[in-house]
Coordinates of C-alpha atoms in Angstrom, one line a residue:
X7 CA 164.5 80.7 -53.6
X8 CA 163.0 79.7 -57.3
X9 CA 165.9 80.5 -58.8
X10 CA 167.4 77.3 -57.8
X11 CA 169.0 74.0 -59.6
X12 CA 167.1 71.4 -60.4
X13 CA 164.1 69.9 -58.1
X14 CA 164.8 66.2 -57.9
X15 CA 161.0 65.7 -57.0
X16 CA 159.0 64.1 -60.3
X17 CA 156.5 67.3 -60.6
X18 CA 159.5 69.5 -61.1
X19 CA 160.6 66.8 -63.9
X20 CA 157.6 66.5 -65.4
X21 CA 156.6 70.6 -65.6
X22 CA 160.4 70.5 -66.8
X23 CA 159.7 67.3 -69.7
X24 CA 155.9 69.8 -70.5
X25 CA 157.6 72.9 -71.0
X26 CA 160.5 71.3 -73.4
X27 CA 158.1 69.8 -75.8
X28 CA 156.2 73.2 -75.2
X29 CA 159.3 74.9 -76.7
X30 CA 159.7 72.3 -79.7
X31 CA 156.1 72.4 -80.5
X32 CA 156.3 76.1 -80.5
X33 CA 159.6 76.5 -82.6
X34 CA 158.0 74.0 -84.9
X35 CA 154.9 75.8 -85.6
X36 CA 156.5 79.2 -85.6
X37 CA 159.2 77.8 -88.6
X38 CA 155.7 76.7 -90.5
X39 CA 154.2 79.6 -90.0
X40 CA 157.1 81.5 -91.7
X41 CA 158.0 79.3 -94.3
X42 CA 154.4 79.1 -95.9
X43 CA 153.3 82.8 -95.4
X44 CA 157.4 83.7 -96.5
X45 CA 158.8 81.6 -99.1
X46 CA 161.9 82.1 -101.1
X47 CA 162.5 85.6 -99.2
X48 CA 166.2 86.4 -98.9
X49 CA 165.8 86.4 -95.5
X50 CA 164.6 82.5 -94.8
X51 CA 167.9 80.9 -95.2
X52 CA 168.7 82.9 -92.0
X53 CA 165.6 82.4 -90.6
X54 CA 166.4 78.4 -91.1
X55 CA 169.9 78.3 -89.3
X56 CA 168.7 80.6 -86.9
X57 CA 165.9 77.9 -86.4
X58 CA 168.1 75.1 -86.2
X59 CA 170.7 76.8 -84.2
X60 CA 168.2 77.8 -81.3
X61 CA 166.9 73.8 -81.3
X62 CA 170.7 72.7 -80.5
X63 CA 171.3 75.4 -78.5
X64 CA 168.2 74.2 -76.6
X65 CA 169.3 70.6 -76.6
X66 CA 172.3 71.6 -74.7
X67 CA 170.8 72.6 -71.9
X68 CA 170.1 69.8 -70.1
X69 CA 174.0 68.4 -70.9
X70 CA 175.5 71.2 -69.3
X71 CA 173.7 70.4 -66.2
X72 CA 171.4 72.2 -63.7
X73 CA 173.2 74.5 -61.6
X74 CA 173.8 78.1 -62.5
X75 CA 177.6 78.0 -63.1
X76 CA 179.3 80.2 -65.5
X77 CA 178.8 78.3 -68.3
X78 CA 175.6 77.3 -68.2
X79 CA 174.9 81.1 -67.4
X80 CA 176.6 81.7 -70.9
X81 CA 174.6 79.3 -72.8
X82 CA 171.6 80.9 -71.7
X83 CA 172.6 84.1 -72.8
X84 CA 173.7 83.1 -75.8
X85 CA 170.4 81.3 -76.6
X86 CA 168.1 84.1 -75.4
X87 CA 170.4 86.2 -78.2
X88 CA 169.7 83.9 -80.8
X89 CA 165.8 83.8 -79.8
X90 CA 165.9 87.7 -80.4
X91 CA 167.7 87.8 -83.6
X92 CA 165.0 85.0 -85.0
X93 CA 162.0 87.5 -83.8
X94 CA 163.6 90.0 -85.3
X95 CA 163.7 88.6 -88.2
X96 CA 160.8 86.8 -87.9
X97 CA 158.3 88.1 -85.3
X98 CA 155.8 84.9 -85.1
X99 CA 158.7 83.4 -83.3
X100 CA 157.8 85.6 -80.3
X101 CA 155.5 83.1 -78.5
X102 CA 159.0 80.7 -78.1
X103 CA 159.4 82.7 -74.8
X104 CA 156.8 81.1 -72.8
X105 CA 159.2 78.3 -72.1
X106 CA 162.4 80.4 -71.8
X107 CA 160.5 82.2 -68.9
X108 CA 160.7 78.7 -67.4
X109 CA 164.4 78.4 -68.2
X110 CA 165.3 81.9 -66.5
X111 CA 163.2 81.4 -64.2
X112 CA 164.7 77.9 -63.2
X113 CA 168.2 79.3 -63.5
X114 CA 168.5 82.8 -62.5
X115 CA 168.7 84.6 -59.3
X116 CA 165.3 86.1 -58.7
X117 CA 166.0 89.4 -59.8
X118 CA 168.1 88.5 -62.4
X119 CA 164.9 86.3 -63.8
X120 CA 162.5 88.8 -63.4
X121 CA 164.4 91.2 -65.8
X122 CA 165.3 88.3 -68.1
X123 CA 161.1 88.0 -68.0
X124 CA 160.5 91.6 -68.6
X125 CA 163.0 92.0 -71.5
X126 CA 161.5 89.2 -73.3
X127 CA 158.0 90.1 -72.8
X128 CA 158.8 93.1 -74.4
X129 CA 160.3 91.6 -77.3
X130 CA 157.1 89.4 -77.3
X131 CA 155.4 93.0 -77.3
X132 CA 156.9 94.5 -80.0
X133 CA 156.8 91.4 -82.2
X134 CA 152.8 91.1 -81.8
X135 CA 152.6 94.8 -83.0
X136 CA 154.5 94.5 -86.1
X137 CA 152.6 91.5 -86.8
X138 CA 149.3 93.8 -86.3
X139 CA 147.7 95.9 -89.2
X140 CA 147.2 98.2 -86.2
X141 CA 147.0 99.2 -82.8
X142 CA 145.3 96.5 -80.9
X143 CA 145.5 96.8 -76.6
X144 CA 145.0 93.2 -76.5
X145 CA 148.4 92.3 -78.1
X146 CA 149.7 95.2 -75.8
X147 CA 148.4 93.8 -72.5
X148 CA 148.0 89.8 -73.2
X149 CA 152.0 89.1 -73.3
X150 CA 152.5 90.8 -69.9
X151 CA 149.2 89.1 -68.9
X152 CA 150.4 85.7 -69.7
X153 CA 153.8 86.2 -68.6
X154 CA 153.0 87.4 -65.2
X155 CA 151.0 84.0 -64.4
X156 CA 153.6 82.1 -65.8
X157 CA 156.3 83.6 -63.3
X158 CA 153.7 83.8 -60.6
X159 CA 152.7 79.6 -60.9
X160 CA 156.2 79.0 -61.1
X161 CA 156.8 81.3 -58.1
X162 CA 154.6 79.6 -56.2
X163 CA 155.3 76.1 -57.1
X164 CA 158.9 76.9 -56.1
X165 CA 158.0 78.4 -52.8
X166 CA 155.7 75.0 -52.4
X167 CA 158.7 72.8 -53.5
X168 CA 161.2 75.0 -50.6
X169 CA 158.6 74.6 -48.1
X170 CA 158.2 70.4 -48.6
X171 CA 162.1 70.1 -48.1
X172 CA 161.8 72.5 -45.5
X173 CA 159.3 70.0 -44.1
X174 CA 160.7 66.4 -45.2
X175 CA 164.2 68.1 -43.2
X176 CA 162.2 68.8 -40.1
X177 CA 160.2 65.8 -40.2
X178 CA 163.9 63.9 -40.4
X179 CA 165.3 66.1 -37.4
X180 CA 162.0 64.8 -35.5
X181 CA 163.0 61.0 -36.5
X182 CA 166.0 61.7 -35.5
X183 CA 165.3 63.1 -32.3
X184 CA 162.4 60.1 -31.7
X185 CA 164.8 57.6 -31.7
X186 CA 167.6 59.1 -30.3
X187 CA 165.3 60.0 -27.2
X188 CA 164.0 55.9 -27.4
X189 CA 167.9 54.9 -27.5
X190 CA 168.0 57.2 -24.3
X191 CA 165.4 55.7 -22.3
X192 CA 166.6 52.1 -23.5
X193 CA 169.5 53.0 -21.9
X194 CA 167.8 54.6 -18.8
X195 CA 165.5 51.3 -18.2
X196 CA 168.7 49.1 -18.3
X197 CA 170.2 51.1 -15.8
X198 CA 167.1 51.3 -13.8
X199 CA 166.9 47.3 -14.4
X200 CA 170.7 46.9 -13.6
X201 CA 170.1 48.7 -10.1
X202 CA 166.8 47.1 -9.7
X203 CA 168.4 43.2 -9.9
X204 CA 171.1 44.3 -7.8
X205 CA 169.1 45.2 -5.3
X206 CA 167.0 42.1 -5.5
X207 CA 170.0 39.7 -6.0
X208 CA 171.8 41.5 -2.9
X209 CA 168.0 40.6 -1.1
X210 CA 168.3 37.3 -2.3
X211 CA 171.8 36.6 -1.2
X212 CA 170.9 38.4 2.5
X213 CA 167.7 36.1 3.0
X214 CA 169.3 33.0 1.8
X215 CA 173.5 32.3 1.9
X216 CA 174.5 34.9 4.3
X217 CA 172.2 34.0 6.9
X218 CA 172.8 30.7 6.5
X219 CA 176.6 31.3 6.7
X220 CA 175.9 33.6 9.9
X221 CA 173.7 30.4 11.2
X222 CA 176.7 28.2 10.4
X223 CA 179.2 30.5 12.1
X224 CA 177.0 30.7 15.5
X225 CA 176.9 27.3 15.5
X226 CA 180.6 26.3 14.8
X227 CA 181.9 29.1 17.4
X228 CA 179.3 27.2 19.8
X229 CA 180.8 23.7 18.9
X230 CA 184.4 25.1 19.6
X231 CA 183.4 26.4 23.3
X232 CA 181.7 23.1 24.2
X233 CA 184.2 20.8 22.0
X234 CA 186.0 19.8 25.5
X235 CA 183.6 20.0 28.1
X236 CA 180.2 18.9 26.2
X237 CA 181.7 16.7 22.7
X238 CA 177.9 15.3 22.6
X239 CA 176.7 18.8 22.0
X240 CA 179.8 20.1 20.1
X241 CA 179.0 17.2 17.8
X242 CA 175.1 18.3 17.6
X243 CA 176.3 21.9 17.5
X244 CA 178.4 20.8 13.8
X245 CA 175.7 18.4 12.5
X246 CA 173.2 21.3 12.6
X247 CA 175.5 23.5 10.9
X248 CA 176.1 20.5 8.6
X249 CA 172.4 20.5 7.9
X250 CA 172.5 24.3 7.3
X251 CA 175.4 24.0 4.7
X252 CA 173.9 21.1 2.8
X253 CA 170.8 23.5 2.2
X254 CA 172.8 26.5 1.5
X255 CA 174.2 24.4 -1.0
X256 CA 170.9 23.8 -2.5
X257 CA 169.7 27.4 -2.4
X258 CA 173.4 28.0 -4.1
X259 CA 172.4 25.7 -7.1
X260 CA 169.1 27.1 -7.1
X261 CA 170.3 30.3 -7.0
X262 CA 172.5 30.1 -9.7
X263 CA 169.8 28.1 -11.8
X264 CA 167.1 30.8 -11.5
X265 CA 167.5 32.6 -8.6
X266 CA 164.4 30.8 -6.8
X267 CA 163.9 29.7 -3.2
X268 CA 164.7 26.0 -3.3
X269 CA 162.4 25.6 -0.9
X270 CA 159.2 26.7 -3.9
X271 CA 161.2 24.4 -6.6
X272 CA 160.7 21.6 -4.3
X273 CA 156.8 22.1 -5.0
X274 CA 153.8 22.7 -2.5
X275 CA 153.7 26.2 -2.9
X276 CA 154.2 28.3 -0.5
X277 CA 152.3 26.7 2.3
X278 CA 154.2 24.1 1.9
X279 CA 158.0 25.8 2.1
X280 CA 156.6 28.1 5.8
X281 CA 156.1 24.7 7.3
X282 CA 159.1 23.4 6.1
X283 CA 160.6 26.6 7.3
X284 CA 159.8 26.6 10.6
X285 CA 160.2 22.6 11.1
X286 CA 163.7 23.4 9.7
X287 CA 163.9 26.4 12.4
X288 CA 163.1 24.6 15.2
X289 CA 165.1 21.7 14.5
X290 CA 168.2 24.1 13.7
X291 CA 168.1 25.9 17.5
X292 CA 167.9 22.1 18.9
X293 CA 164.2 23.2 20.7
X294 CA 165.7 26.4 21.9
X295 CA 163.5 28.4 19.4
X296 CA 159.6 26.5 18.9
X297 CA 158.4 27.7 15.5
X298 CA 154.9 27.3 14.5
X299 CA 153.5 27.6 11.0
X300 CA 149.4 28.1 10.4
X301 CA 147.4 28.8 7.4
X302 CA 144.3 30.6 7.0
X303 CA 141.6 30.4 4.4
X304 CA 142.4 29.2 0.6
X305 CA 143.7 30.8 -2.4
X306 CA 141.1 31.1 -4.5
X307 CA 143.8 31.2 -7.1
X308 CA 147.5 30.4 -7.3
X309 CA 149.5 33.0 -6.2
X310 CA 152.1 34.4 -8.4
X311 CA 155.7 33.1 -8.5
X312 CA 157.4 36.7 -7.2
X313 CA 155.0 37.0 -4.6
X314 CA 155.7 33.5 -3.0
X315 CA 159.2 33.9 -3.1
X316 CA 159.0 37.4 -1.6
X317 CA 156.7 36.4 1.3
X318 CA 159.4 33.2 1.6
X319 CA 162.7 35.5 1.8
X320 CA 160.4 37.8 4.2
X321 CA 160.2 34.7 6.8
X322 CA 163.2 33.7 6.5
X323 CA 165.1 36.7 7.0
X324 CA 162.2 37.8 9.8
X325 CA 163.2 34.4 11.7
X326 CA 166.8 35.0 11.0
X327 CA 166.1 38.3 13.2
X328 CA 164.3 36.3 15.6
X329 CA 167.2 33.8 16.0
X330 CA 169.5 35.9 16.4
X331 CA 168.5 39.2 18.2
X332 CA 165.5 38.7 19.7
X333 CA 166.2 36.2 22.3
X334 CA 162.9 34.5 21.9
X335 CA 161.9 31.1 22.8
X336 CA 158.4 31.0 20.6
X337 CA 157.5 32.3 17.0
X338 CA 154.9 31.9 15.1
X339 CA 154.1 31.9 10.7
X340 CA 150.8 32.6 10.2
X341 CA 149.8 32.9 6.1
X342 CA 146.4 34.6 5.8
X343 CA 144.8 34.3 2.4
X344 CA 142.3 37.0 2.2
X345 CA 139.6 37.7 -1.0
X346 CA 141.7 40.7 -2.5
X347 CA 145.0 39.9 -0.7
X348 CA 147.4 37.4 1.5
X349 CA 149.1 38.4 4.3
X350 CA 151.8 36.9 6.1
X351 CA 152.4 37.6 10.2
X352 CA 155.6 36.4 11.7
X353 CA 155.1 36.8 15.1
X354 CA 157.8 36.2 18.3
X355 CA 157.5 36.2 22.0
X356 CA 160.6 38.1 22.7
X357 CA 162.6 41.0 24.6
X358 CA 161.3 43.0 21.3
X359 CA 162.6 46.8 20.6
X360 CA 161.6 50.1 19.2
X361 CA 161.2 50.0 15.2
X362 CA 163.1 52.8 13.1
X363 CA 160.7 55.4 11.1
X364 CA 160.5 54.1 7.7
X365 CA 163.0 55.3 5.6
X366 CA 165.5 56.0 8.4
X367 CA 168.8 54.0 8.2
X368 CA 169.9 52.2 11.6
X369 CA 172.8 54.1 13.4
X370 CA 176.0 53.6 12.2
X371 CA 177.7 50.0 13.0
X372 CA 174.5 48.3 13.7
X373 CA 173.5 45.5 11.7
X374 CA 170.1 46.7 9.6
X375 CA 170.2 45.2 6.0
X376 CA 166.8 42.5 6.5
X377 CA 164.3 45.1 7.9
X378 CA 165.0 47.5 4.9
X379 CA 165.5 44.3 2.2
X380 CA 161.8 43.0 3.3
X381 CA 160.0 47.0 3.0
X382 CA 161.7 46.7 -0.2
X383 CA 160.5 43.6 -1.3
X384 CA 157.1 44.6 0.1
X385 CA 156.9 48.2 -1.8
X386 CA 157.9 46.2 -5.2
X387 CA 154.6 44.2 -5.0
X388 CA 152.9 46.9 -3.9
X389 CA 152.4 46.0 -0.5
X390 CA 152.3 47.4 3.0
X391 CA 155.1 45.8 5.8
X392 CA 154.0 46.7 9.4
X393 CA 156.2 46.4 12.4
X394 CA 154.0 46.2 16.0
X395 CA 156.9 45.8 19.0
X396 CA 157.7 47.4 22.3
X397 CA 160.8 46.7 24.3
X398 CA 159.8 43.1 26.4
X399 CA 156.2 42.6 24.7
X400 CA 157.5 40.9 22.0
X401 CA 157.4 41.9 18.0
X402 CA 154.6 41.1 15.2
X403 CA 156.2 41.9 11.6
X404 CA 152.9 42.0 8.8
X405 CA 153.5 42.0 5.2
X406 CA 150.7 42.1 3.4
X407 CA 150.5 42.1 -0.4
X408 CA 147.6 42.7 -2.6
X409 CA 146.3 40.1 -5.3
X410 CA 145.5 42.7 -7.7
X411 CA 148.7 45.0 -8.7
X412 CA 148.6 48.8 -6.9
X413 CA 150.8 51.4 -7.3
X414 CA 154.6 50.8 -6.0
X415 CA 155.8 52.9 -2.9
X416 CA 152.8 51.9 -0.7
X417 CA 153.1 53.2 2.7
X418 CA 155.3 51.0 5.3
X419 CA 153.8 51.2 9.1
X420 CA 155.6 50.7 12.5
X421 CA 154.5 50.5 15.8

């Protein structure tokens, strides 16, 4: 609407700062005007105040504010009044309107400012004829003229003003929306995050304490049913489990530290933590359970830190499997580095069984967590986890990870 208040934006200020020296420089030349072609006529004292009056009337304007209420409303009227009187009296005042079409214009509902334009172009009218010697269609035609592309550049400069707030609103709606969608998926990812170090901490804690507390627990329930018949071997039986508490303990510190195998922090890589692996393996089931580790081929550059310690827990919690259900008296670590990845085979020479579908849960009550924790790990790196066993032939588990990253959710195989 161009009838509105005040535009606080500084081309509305300056058109408004133009067309108030405009009126000024008008009155002030239209006074002149009159005094040196009218001297000492009875009507000039009038023609002074009325001067005079309109110029404070018009300094009021901006003290009484910008919005159309009631009394600024009045003091328009009341100085569009005093403008006609004064081109009554004196028509050369006429051209004082220009700027009060600015004023209405500014102030007035739009049809209440296009009359307020009409009646004073008429006035402007029928002041240029009695200022005329005689008919002239130029004075009839040029006010109207004039007074049309004054309402029409102010129309439109209005309309232009409307449609940049219009804009600078939506534009703040879309800011607004922009980071109140960012806040959203900050909060999403430190969900996602949350759930995703769960999972890996739950991983970590499967691979490392808890099968090291079910190693102790085997072995301290085998130390209580030999402790009277066989002391020498209950003895062995709680110095192994000894062994497996004091590097528990470790992988505890290390765990809380920075949640990396302790068997990487001791350095050598992870060459270096299989074969301490499976000497520690071996020496754990007392000979029961031969573990061999082998290494093919050289990394033609160090692998990185969460790829290690994945193919590490992956061992360990394959062994643990081994130990425990498998009934096997041989396994085997083989670590395979290859030119575009390195693959790790943990292969076992026992009774074996039929490997779940990927994706399927094991049947309710049995004990399932390690084969799902190592796909996981696996997918995460972008690797591919293959299971080859058969009931009595024995079981091969493959992880194999890619030294270049690849899309997460790689296919797991079974066989």
């Amino acid at each position: 609407m161009y009838a509105a208040g005040s535009d606080p934006d500084p081309d509305a200020r300056w058109l408004a700062f133009l067309m108030h020296a405009a009126f000024f420089l008008l009155l002030g030349a239209s006074l002149s005007r009159f005094l040196m072609r009218h001297p000492g006529e009875d009507r000039t004292p009038w023609v002074i105040a009325l001067s005079v009056t309109l110029a404070v009337l018009y300094l009021l304007g901006p003290v009484l504010g910008s919005r159309p209420t009631p009394r600024r409303l009045t003091w328009l009227g009341v100085l569009v009044v005093v403008w006609m009187v004064l081109v009554v009296l004196a028509p050369s005042f006429a051209w004082c309107a220009v700027p009060l079409f600015y004023t209405g214009l500014r102030l007035l509902p739009p049809r209440a400012a296009i009359a307020l334009v009409i009646l004073l172009t008429a006035f402007v009218v029928a002041a240029q004829l009695r200022l005329a010697t005689g008919f002239d269609p130029n004075l009839v035609l040029a006010p109207p003229a004039v007074a049309a592309v004054a309402t029409a550049v102010f129309v439109h400069m209005q309309r232009q003003a409307v449609r940049q707030r219009e804009l600078a609103a939506r534009q703040r709606e879309l800011i607004d929306d922009l980071l109140r969608t960012r806040r959203e998926l900050a909060a999403t990812e430190r969900r996602e995050g949350t759930l995703a170090e769960r999972q890996r901490l739950s991983m970590e804690i499967h691979d490392s304490l808890a099968q090291g507390l079910s190693s102790q627990q085997m072995l301290l329930q085998a130390a209580d049913r030999t402790w009277d018949n066989d002391p020498a071997a209950a003895r062995r039986h709680i110095r192994t489990a000894t062994g497996i508490a004091e590097r528990n303990l470790a992988e505890a510190r290390r765990f809380v530290h920075d949640l990396a195998p302790a068997d990487l922090a001791e350095g050598g890589g992870l060459e270096a933590a299989l074969y301490a692996l499976a000497a520690r393996e071996t020496a754990h089931t007392q000979g029961a359970l031969a573990v061999r580790c082998h290494v093919e081929g050289t990394a033609h550059t160090p692998l990185p830190d969460r790829v290690q310690s994945a193919l590490l827990r992956i061992a360990q919690g394959a062994l643990a499997n081994v130990r425990e259900h498998a009934g096997a008296t041989a396994a085997g670590l083989t670590l395979t580095h290859l030119d575009d990845r390195v693959v790790l085979d943990i292969a076992d020479n026992g009774r074996g069984f039929s490997p779940p579908a990927p994706g399927l849960r094991p049947p309710a009550g049995v004990r399932g967590h390690g084969l799902p924790a190592m796909r996981a790990r696996v997918r995460q790196l972008g690797g591919t986890l293959t299971i080859e066993s058969a009931p009595g032939e024995g079981t091969v588990l493959s992880a194999a990870v890619p030294l270049t990253p690849a899309p997460q959710n790689a296919p797991e195989e079974s066989a």
